[in-house]
mmCIF file of C-alpha atoms and ligand atoms in Angstrom:
data_model
loop_
_atom_site.group_PDB
_atom_site.id
_atom_site.type_symbol
_atom_site.label_atom_id
_atom_site.label_comp_id
_atom_site.label_asym_id
_atom_site.label_seq_id
_atom_site.Cartn_x
_atom_site.Cartn_y
_atom_site.Cartn_z
ATOM 1 C CA MET U 928 136.095 120.018 91.500
ATOM 2 C CA VAL U 929 136.685 120.259 87.677
ATOM 3 C CA ASP U 930 133.362 121.720 86.028
ATOM 4 C CA ALA U 931 131.354 120.905 83.162
ATOM 5 C CA ASP U 932 133.373 123.220 81.125
ATOM 6 C CA ARG U 933 136.713 121.882 81.871
ATOM 7 C CA PHE U 934 135.698 118.577 81.695
ATOM 8 C CA GLU U 935 134.372 119.636 78.311
ATOM 9 C CA GLU U 936 137.554 120.847 77.402
ATOM 10 C CA MET U 937 139.309 118.176 78.878
ATOM 11 C CA ARG U 938 136.929 115.925 76.756
ATOM 12 C CA GLN U 939 137.857 117.419 73.556
ATOM 13 C CA ARG U 940 141.648 117.075 73.924
ATOM 14 C CA LEU U 941 141.447 113.801 75.039
ATOM 15 C CA GLN U 942 139.920 112.807 71.332
ATOM 16 C CA ALA U 943 142.151 115.295 69.502
ATOM 17 C CA ARG U 944 144.943 112.819 71.150
ATOM 18 C CA VAL U 945 144.625 109.567 70.715
ATOM 19 C CA LYS U 946 142.680 106.766 68.194
ATOM 20 C CA PRO U 947 138.827 106.928 68.302
ATOM 21 C CA SER U 948 138.923 103.712 69.448
ATOM 22 C CA ARG U 949 140.652 104.980 72.621
ATOM 23 C CA TYR U 950 138.374 108.114 73.219
ATOM 24 C CA ALA U 951 135.793 105.840 73.105
ATOM 25 C CA HIS U 952 137.060 102.970 75.396
ATOM 26 C CA SER U 953 138.100 106.521 77.619
ATOM 27 C CA MET U 954 134.736 107.761 77.670
ATOM 28 C CA GLY U 955 133.331 104.133 78.803
ATOM 29 C CA VAL U 956 135.512 104.253 81.827
ATOM 30 C CA SER U 957 134.610 107.842 82.408
ATOM 31 C CA GLN U 958 131.116 106.893 82.712
ATOM 32 C CA ALA U 959 131.507 103.481 84.333
ATOM 33 C CA ALA U 960 133.350 105.462 86.992
ATOM 34 C CA GLU U 961 131.200 107.947 87.923
ATOM 35 C CA GLN U 962 128.458 105.108 88.199
ATOM 36 C CA LEU U 963 130.787 102.854 90.703
ATOM 37 C CA ALA U 964 131.619 106.155 91.994
ATOM 38 C CA ARG U 965 127.765 107.221 92.742
ATOM 39 C CA ILE U 966 127.588 103.377 94.343
ATOM 40 C CA TYR U 967 130.050 102.982 96.071
ATOM 41 C CA GLY U 968 130.090 106.357 97.861
ATOM 42 C CA VAL U 969 133.385 107.167 96.143
ATOM 43 C CA ASN U 970 133.813 111.124 94.668
ATOM 44 C CA GLU U 971 132.043 110.787 91.099
ATOM 45 C CA ASN U 972 133.372 114.109 89.281
ATOM 46 C CA ASP U 973 137.040 112.779 90.265
ATOM 47 C CA ALA U 974 136.055 109.638 89.091
ATOM 48 C CA ALA U 975 134.368 110.788 86.541
ATOM 49 C CA VAL U 976 137.767 112.816 85.369
ATOM 50 C CA ALA U 977 140.114 110.035 86.190
ATOM 51 C CA GLY U 978 138.529 107.487 84.063
ATOM 52 C CA LEU U 979 138.478 109.991 81.339
ATOM 53 C CA LEU U 980 142.764 111.131 81.521
ATOM 54 C CA HIS U 981 143.385 107.472 82.263
ATOM 55 C CA ASP U 982 145.163 106.852 78.879
ATOM 56 C CA TRP U 983 145.692 109.967 78.279
ATOM 57 C CA ASP U 984 149.808 108.468 77.673
ATOM 58 C CA LYS U 985 149.080 106.007 75.442
ATOM 59 C CA ALA U 986 149.027 108.198 72.325
ATOM 60 C CA LEU U 987 152.479 108.274 73.125
ATOM 61 C CA SER U 988 155.041 105.842 71.655
ATOM 62 C CA PHE U 989 156.776 103.301 73.445
ATOM 63 C CA LYS U 990 160.263 104.906 72.731
ATOM 64 C CA GLN U 991 158.519 108.017 73.897
ATOM 65 C CA LEU U 992 157.064 106.363 76.841
ATOM 66 C CA ARG U 993 160.786 104.689 78.078
ATOM 67 C CA LYS U 994 162.138 107.953 77.748
ATOM 68 C CA LEU U 995 159.493 109.740 80.115
ATOM 69 C CA ALA U 996 159.560 106.799 82.168
ATOM 70 C CA LYS U 997 163.158 106.725 82.630
ATOM 71 C CA LYS U 998 163.574 110.935 83.584
ATOM 72 C CA HIS U 999 160.110 111.570 84.937
ATOM 73 C CA THR U 1000 159.628 107.347 87.168
ATOM 74 C CA LYS U 1001 161.048 105.446 89.041
ATOM 75 C CA VAL U 1002 159.692 102.262 86.885
ATOM 76 C CA PRO U 1003 162.596 99.603 86.980
ATOM 77 C CA LYS U 1004 164.877 99.214 83.604
ATOM 78 C CA ALA U 1005 163.781 96.047 82.881
ATOM 79 C CA VAL U 1006 160.085 97.134 83.049
ATOM 80 C CA ARG U 1007 160.999 100.170 80.701
ATOM 81 C CA LYS U 1008 162.407 97.815 78.338
ATOM 82 C CA ASN U 1009 160.305 94.351 78.704
ATOM 83 C CA ILE U 1010 156.634 95.575 79.817
ATOM 84 C CA PRO U 1011 156.416 99.134 77.854
ATOM 85 C CA GLY U 1012 152.383 98.395 77.924
ATOM 86 C CA VAL U 1013 152.257 99.426 81.575
ATOM 87 C CA LEU U 1014 154.392 102.772 80.834
ATOM 88 C CA HIS U 1015 151.815 105.177 79.694
ATOM 89 C CA ALA U 1016 150.080 104.537 83.278
ATOM 90 C CA TYR U 1017 153.505 105.347 85.639
ATOM 91 C CA THR U 1018 154.005 108.691 83.056
ATOM 92 C CA ALA U 1019 150.910 109.467 82.873
ATOM 93 C CA PRO U 1020 150.914 112.039 86.695
ATOM 94 C CA TYR U 1021 153.968 113.724 85.186
ATOM 95 C CA SER U 1022 152.078 114.521 81.681
ATOM 96 C CA LEU U 1023 149.283 115.411 82.962
ATOM 97 C CA LYS U 1024 150.002 117.587 85.642
ATOM 98 C CA LYS U 1025 151.959 119.887 83.102
ATOM 99 C CA GLU U 1026 148.557 119.695 81.085
ATOM 100 C CA PHE U 1027 146.196 120.387 83.741
ATOM 101 C CA PRO U 1028 147.385 121.452 86.827
ATOM 102 C CA GLU U 1029 144.941 121.378 89.474
ATOM 103 C CA LEU U 1030 144.130 117.902 88.730
ATOM 104 C CA THR U 1031 144.647 116.450 92.537
ATOM 105 C CA ASP U 1032 147.160 113.988 94.037
ATOM 106 C CA GLY U 1033 144.207 111.849 94.557
ATOM 107 C CA VAL U 1034 143.289 111.534 90.626
ATOM 108 C CA LEU U 1035 147.051 111.406 89.330
ATOM 109 C CA GLN U 1036 147.244 108.729 91.940
ATOM 110 C CA ALA U 1037 144.212 106.564 90.798
ATOM 111 C CA ILE U 1038 145.509 107.051 87.159
ATOM 112 C CA GLU U 1039 148.943 106.136 88.125
ATOM 113 C CA ARG U 1040 147.776 102.591 89.707
ATOM 114 C CA HIS U 1041 144.561 101.787 86.485
ATOM 115 C CA THR U 1042 147.296 99.031 85.334
ATOM 116 C CA CYS U 1043 149.488 97.703 87.911
ATOM 117 C CA ALA U 1044 147.640 98.439 90.826
ATOM 118 C CA ALA U 1045 149.193 98.562 94.623
ATOM 119 C CA PRO U 1046 149.125 96.871 97.819
ATOM 120 C CA GLU U 1047 147.162 99.998 99.577
ATOM 121 C CA MET U 1048 144.478 101.172 97.160
ATOM 122 C CA ALA U 1049 142.399 104.564 97.713
ATOM 123 C CA ASP U 1050 138.309 103.846 96.961
ATOM 124 C CA LEU U 1051 139.051 106.138 94.044
ATOM 125 C CA ASP U 1052 142.152 103.575 92.526
ATOM 126 C CA MET U 1053 140.151 101.487 93.070
ATOM 127 C CA VAL U 1054 136.403 102.568 91.239
ATOM 128 C CA VAL U 1055 139.097 103.620 88.417
ATOM 129 C CA PHE U 1056 140.978 100.320 87.763
ATOM 130 C CA ILE U 1057 137.611 98.305 87.970
ATOM 131 C CA ALA U 1058 136.036 100.527 85.740
ATOM 132 C CA ASP U 1059 138.707 100.472 82.750
ATOM 133 C CA ILE U 1060 138.464 96.847 82.897
ATOM 134 C CA ILE U 1061 134.156 96.621 83.416
ATOM 135 C CA GLU U 1062 133.119 99.710 80.755
ATOM 136 C CA PRO U 1063 130.977 98.649 77.756
ATOM 137 C CA GLY U 1064 133.187 98.234 75.673
ATOM 138 C CA ARG U 1065 135.289 95.262 76.906
ATOM 139 C CA THR U 1066 134.990 92.269 75.029
ATOM 140 C CA PHE U 1067 136.793 89.452 77.398
ATOM 141 C CA GLY U 1068 134.989 86.617 78.112
ATOM 142 C CA ASP U 1069 135.294 86.874 81.887
ATOM 143 C CA VAL U 1070 134.137 90.530 82.642
ATOM 144 C CA ALA U 1071 130.434 89.209 82.820
ATOM 145 C CA PRO U 1072 130.911 88.053 86.260
ATOM 146 C CA LEU U 1073 132.656 90.931 87.624
ATOM 147 C CA ARG U 1074 129.890 93.562 85.753
ATOM 148 C CA GLU U 1075 127.114 91.873 87.940
ATOM 149 C CA ALA U 1076 129.019 91.939 91.159
ATOM 150 C CA VAL U 1077 128.468 95.196 90.766
ATOM 151 C CA GLY U 1078 127.087 96.751 94.112
ATOM 152 C CA GLU U 1079 126.379 92.953 95.269
ATOM 153 C CA VAL U 1080 129.841 93.141 96.510
ATOM 154 C CA SER U 1081 132.325 95.759 98.595
ATOM 155 C CA LEU U 1082 134.184 97.902 96.586
ATOM 156 C CA GLU U 1083 137.404 96.053 98.051
ATOM 157 C CA GLU U 1084 135.486 92.731 97.280
ATOM 158 C CA LEU U 1085 135.160 93.874 93.329
ATOM 159 C CA PHE U 1086 138.687 95.404 93.104
ATOM 160 C CA TYR U 1087 139.791 91.888 94.582
ATOM 161 C CA MET U 1088 138.100 90.233 91.717
ATOM 162 C CA THR U 1089 138.922 92.417 88.840
ATOM 163 C CA TYR U 1090 142.537 91.999 89.531
ATOM 164 C CA LYS U 1091 142.548 88.687 89.929
ATOM 165 C CA ALA U 1092 140.546 88.519 86.515
ATOM 166 C CA THR U 1093 143.405 90.837 85.477
ATOM 167 C CA MET U 1094 146.283 88.245 86.382
ATOM 168 C CA ILE U 1095 144.453 85.329 84.607
ATOM 169 C CA TYR U 1096 144.091 86.987 81.451
ATOM 170 C CA LEU U 1097 147.896 88.190 81.349
ATOM 171 C CA LEU U 1098 148.820 84.496 81.973
ATOM 172 C CA GLU U 1099 146.439 82.942 79.701
ATOM 173 C CA ASP U 1100 147.592 85.211 76.964
ATOM 174 C CA ASP U 1101 151.323 84.588 77.509
ATOM 175 C CA LYS U 1102 151.712 88.347 78.464
ATOM 176 C CA ALA U 1103 155.102 89.448 80.922
ATOM 177 C CA ILE U 1104 153.593 90.695 84.464
ATOM 178 C CA HIS U 1105 154.809 93.327 86.001
ATOM 179 C CA PRO U 1106 156.982 92.007 89.057
ATOM 180 C CA ASP U 1107 155.510 94.690 91.683
ATOM 181 C CA SER U 1108 152.413 92.815 90.793
ATOM 182 C CA LEU U 1109 153.326 89.547 92.500
ATOM 183 C CA ILE U 1110 153.573 91.937 95.899
ATOM 184 C CA THR U 1111 150.315 93.484 94.985
ATOM 185 C CA TRP U 1112 148.469 90.265 94.699
ATOM 186 C CA ASN U 1113 149.957 88.608 97.772
ATOM 187 C CA ALA U 1114 148.951 91.619 99.595
ATOM 188 C CA TRP U 1115 145.411 91.668 98.693
ATOM 189 C CA VAL U 1116 144.976 87.491 99.686
ATOM 190 C CA ALA U 1117 146.344 88.242 103.023
ATOM 191 C CA LYS U 1118 144.134 91.225 103.454
ATOM 192 C CA ARG U 1119 141.020 89.260 101.981
ATOM 193 C CA GLU U 1120 142.056 86.129 104.465
ATOM 194 C CA ALA U 1121 141.925 88.852 107.473
ATOM 195 C CA SER U 1122 138.741 90.146 106.855
ATOM 196 C CA GLU U 1123 135.726 89.685 108.359
ATOM 197 C CA GLY U 1124 134.134 86.152 106.301
ATOM 198 C CA GLY U 1125 137.142 85.913 103.903
ATOM 199 C CA CYS U 1126 135.673 88.054 101.660
ATOM 200 C CA PHE U 1127 135.971 91.259 102.320
ATOM 201 C CA GLY U 1128 132.367 91.411 103.534
ATOM 202 C CA SER U 1129 129.657 93.001 100.704
ATOM 203 C CA VAL U 1130 126.554 95.385 100.190
ATOM 204 C CA SER U 1131 123.033 94.654 101.962
ATOM 205 C CA ALA U 1132 120.736 92.559 99.752
ATOM 206 C CA GLY U 1133 118.322 95.698 99.435
ATOM 207 C CA ASP U 1134 121.283 97.890 98.299
ATOM 208 C CA ALA U 1135 122.611 94.989 96.518
ATOM 209 C CA SER U 1136 119.533 94.528 93.996
ATOM 210 C CA GLU U 1137 118.558 98.366 93.557
ATOM 211 C CA ALA U 1138 122.745 99.176 92.893
ATOM 212 C CA SER U 1139 122.950 96.091 90.134
ATOM 213 C CA GLU U 1140 119.761 96.684 88.835
ATOM 214 C CA ALA U 1141 121.026 100.168 87.832
ATOM 215 C CA VAL U 1142 123.903 99.899 87.389
ATOM 216 C CA GLY U 1143 125.436 96.115 86.814
ATOM 217 C CA ARG U 1144 122.623 95.162 84.535
ATOM 218 C CA ARG U 1145 121.762 98.297 82.673
ATOM 219 C CA ALA U 1146 125.110 100.788 82.120
ATOM 220 C CA LEU U 1147 127.999 98.416 82.407
ATOM 221 C CA THR U 1148 126.383 95.626 80.481
ATOM 222 C CA ALA U 1149 127.999 95.037 77.045
ATOM 223 C CA ASP U 1150 124.489 95.231 75.162
ATOM 224 C CA ALA U 1151 123.890 98.831 76.509
ATOM 225 C CA ALA U 1152 126.641 100.460 74.525
ATOM 226 C CA PRO U 1153 125.620 101.548 70.865
ATOM 227 C CA SER U 1154 127.942 100.288 67.798
ATOM 228 C CA ALA U 1155 131.442 99.636 67.894
ATOM 229 C CA ALA U 1156 134.701 101.407 66.919
ATOM 230 C CA ALA U 1157 137.455 99.946 65.688
ATOM 231 C CA PRO U 1158 140.006 98.099 67.557
ATOM 232 C CA ASP U 1159 142.930 99.811 68.860
ATOM 233 C CA GLY U 1160 145.825 98.422 67.035
ATOM 234 C CA ALA U 1161 148.272 99.776 69.544
ATOM 235 C CA ALA U 1162 151.166 97.252 70.306
ATOM 236 C CA GLY U 1163 150.024 94.903 73.765
ATOM 237 C CA ALA U 1164 147.312 96.723 73.865
ATOM 238 C CA THR U 1165 143.466 95.275 74.627
ATOM 239 C CA ALA U 1166 141.050 96.339 72.194
ATOM 240 C CA HIS U 1167 138.068 98.328 73.109
ATOM 241 C CA GLU U 1168 135.380 98.289 71.014
ATOM 242 C CA ALA U 1169 132.543 100.673 71.895
ATOM 243 C CA ALA U 1170 131.364 103.897 71.941
ATOM 244 C CA ALA U 1171 130.159 105.759 74.970
ATOM 245 C CA PRO U 1172 127.227 104.492 77.155
ATOM 246 C CA GLU U 1173 124.271 106.896 77.582
ATOM 247 C CA ALA U 1174 124.711 108.035 81.533
ATOM 248 C CA VAL U 1175 122.059 106.428 83.359
ATOM 249 C CA SER U 1176 121.503 107.635 87.179
ATOM 250 C CA SER U 1177 121.144 105.432 89.577
ATOM 251 C CA PRO U 1178 120.611 104.892 93.335
ATOM 252 C CA LYS U 1179 122.928 105.777 96.115
ATOM 253 C CA ALA U 1180 124.403 102.420 97.873
ATOM 254 C CA ASP U 1181 126.655 102.289 100.206
ATOM 255 C CA GLY U 1182 128.781 99.367 100.748
ATOM 256 C CA SER U 1183 130.182 100.201 103.852
ATOM 257 C CA SER U 1184 127.858 98.690 106.470
ATOM 258 C CA ALA U 1185 126.501 94.874 105.239
ATOM 259 C CA ASP U 1186 124.857 93.270 108.038
ATOM 260 C CA ALA U 1187 127.228 89.933 107.171
ATOM 261 C CA SER U 1188 124.089 87.381 108.040
ATOM 262 C CA GLU U 1189 122.528 88.834 104.777
ATOM 263 C CA ALA U 1190 125.484 89.272 102.403
ATOM 264 C CA ALA U 1191 125.862 87.757 99.708
ATOM 265 C CA CYS U 1192 130.007 86.969 99.461
ATOM 266 C CA VAL U 1193 131.399 86.418 95.487
ATOM 267 C CA ARG U 1194 133.717 83.232 96.538
ATOM 268 C CA ASN U 1195 135.599 83.251 92.942
ATOM 269 C CA VAL U 1196 135.519 83.780 89.863
ATOM 270 C CA ARG U 1197 136.595 81.532 87.273
ATOM 271 C CA PRO U 1198 138.562 82.398 83.691
ATOM 272 C CA ASN U 1199 134.911 80.965 82.224
ATOM 273 C CA GLY U 1200 132.999 82.806 83.493
ATOM 274 C CA ALA U 1201 131.834 80.600 86.437
ATOM 275 C CA ARG U 1202 131.303 81.384 89.864
ATOM 276 C CA ILE U 1203 130.605 80.328 93.401
ATOM 277 C CA ILE U 1204 128.677 82.490 95.703
ATOM 278 C CA THR U 1205 127.685 82.026 98.542
ATOM 279 C CA ILE U 1206 124.996 83.345 101.509
ATOM 280 C CA GLU U 1207 125.855 83.859 104.609
HETATM 281 N N1 LIG X 2030 150.478 94.002 86.253
HETATM 282 C C1 LIG X 2030 150.837 93.834 84.978
HETATM 283 N N2 LIG X 2030 151.649 93.459 84.371
HETATM 284 C C2 LIG X 2030 152.371 93.589 83.161
HETATM 285 N N3 LIG X 2030 150.805 93.819 82.355
HETATM 286 C C3 LIG X 2030 150.329 94.347 82.387
HETATM 287 C C4 LIG X 2030 149.796 94.157 83.780
HETATM 288 N N4 LIG X 2030 148.544 95.302 83.645
HETATM 289 C C5 LIG X 2030 148.593 95.221 82.542
HETATM 290 N N5 LIG X 2030 149.068 94.948 82.116
HETATM 291 C C6 LIG X 2030 149.413 95.308 79.895
HETATM 292 O O1 LIG X 2030 149.515 96.458 79.652
HETATM 293 C C7 LIG X 2030 148.899 97.266 79.207
HETATM 294 C C8 LIG X 2030 148.115 97.916 79.438
HETATM 295 O O2 LIG X 2030 147.101 97.957 80.756
HETATM 296 P P1 LIG X 2030 145.954 98.491 80.451
HETATM 297 O O3 LIG X 2030 146.266 100.124 80.296
HETATM 298 O O4 LIG X 2030 144.742 97.974 81.825
HETATM 299 O O5 LIG X 2030 145.763 98.294 79.142
HETATM 300 P P2 LIG X 2030 144.147 98.198 77.988
HETATM 301 O O6 LIG X 2030 145.012 99.440 77.083
HETATM 302 O O7 LIG X 2030 143.304 97.614 77.939
HETATM 303 O O8 LIG X 2030 143.256 99.860 79.240
HETATM 304 C C9 LIG X 2030 147.980 95.783 78.450
HETATM 305 O O9 LIG X 2030 148.742 95.381 77.159
HETATM 306 C C10 LIG X 2030 147.469 94.695 79.787
HETATM 307 O O10 LIG X 2030 148.125 93.508 78.825
#
């Protein structure tokens, strides 16, 4: 548990370390992660802290990251050389543990997995991964369906949708993809196919309307974010353009005990944002 004073200290140190657009994005991710955690029954404090600090090592140059990754991570040489944009996630546990020794393994793991994810994801890992993509400052054209699905589908399904959107974005932008990402993708496809209904289930209709009202359509919509900061100019980085949104309260909703007969299942999300929803 990180108390308010320590969180404030972390916030200030992050602000001093990264550029303003990165800081704004980090605040957005922290608040989005906290909201997602509340909805999906994950530890909110861990989510807020992991979201805040997830890009801690984005302050480093690729040269510094390569050196750090070589010494303190198992990232393969080819990835260090060719996909340095992902290294900050892998070096972060080492860097952050030195700065904030009280950070738990769970928080550090969620931070480590926020960029490339993994075949097995803890709930906190998924919350931080999703928050990084759907925080209000994100301006991708295809995040709207993800935001709308918050509280409507299970955490696993929302993660699957988000991971898929990330893969599509990387391909469409002609970016190299971490080789382990294909292993992760295949694992999640298999897991999803094996799940009941083929889509990880979903939250009940009642929970869905409450939760999406509070989070999906208010806190996590781009419209809710105050004015934009300058885009991040770091090589390979995407633009995070919003200042921190105001926190809003939302009801608790448990996505784990869905009645499949009432469940709305998002079957597919297309790059243009169109999606197919089936009511089962
Ligand atoms: N699986 C992946 N393989 C290769 N590159 C990736 C992968 N996932 C994300 N990236 C790229 O790594 C960089 C950092 O990712 P991330 O930390 O999610 O970015 P952001 O700076 O947008 O928060 C981005 O340029 C992103 O496109």
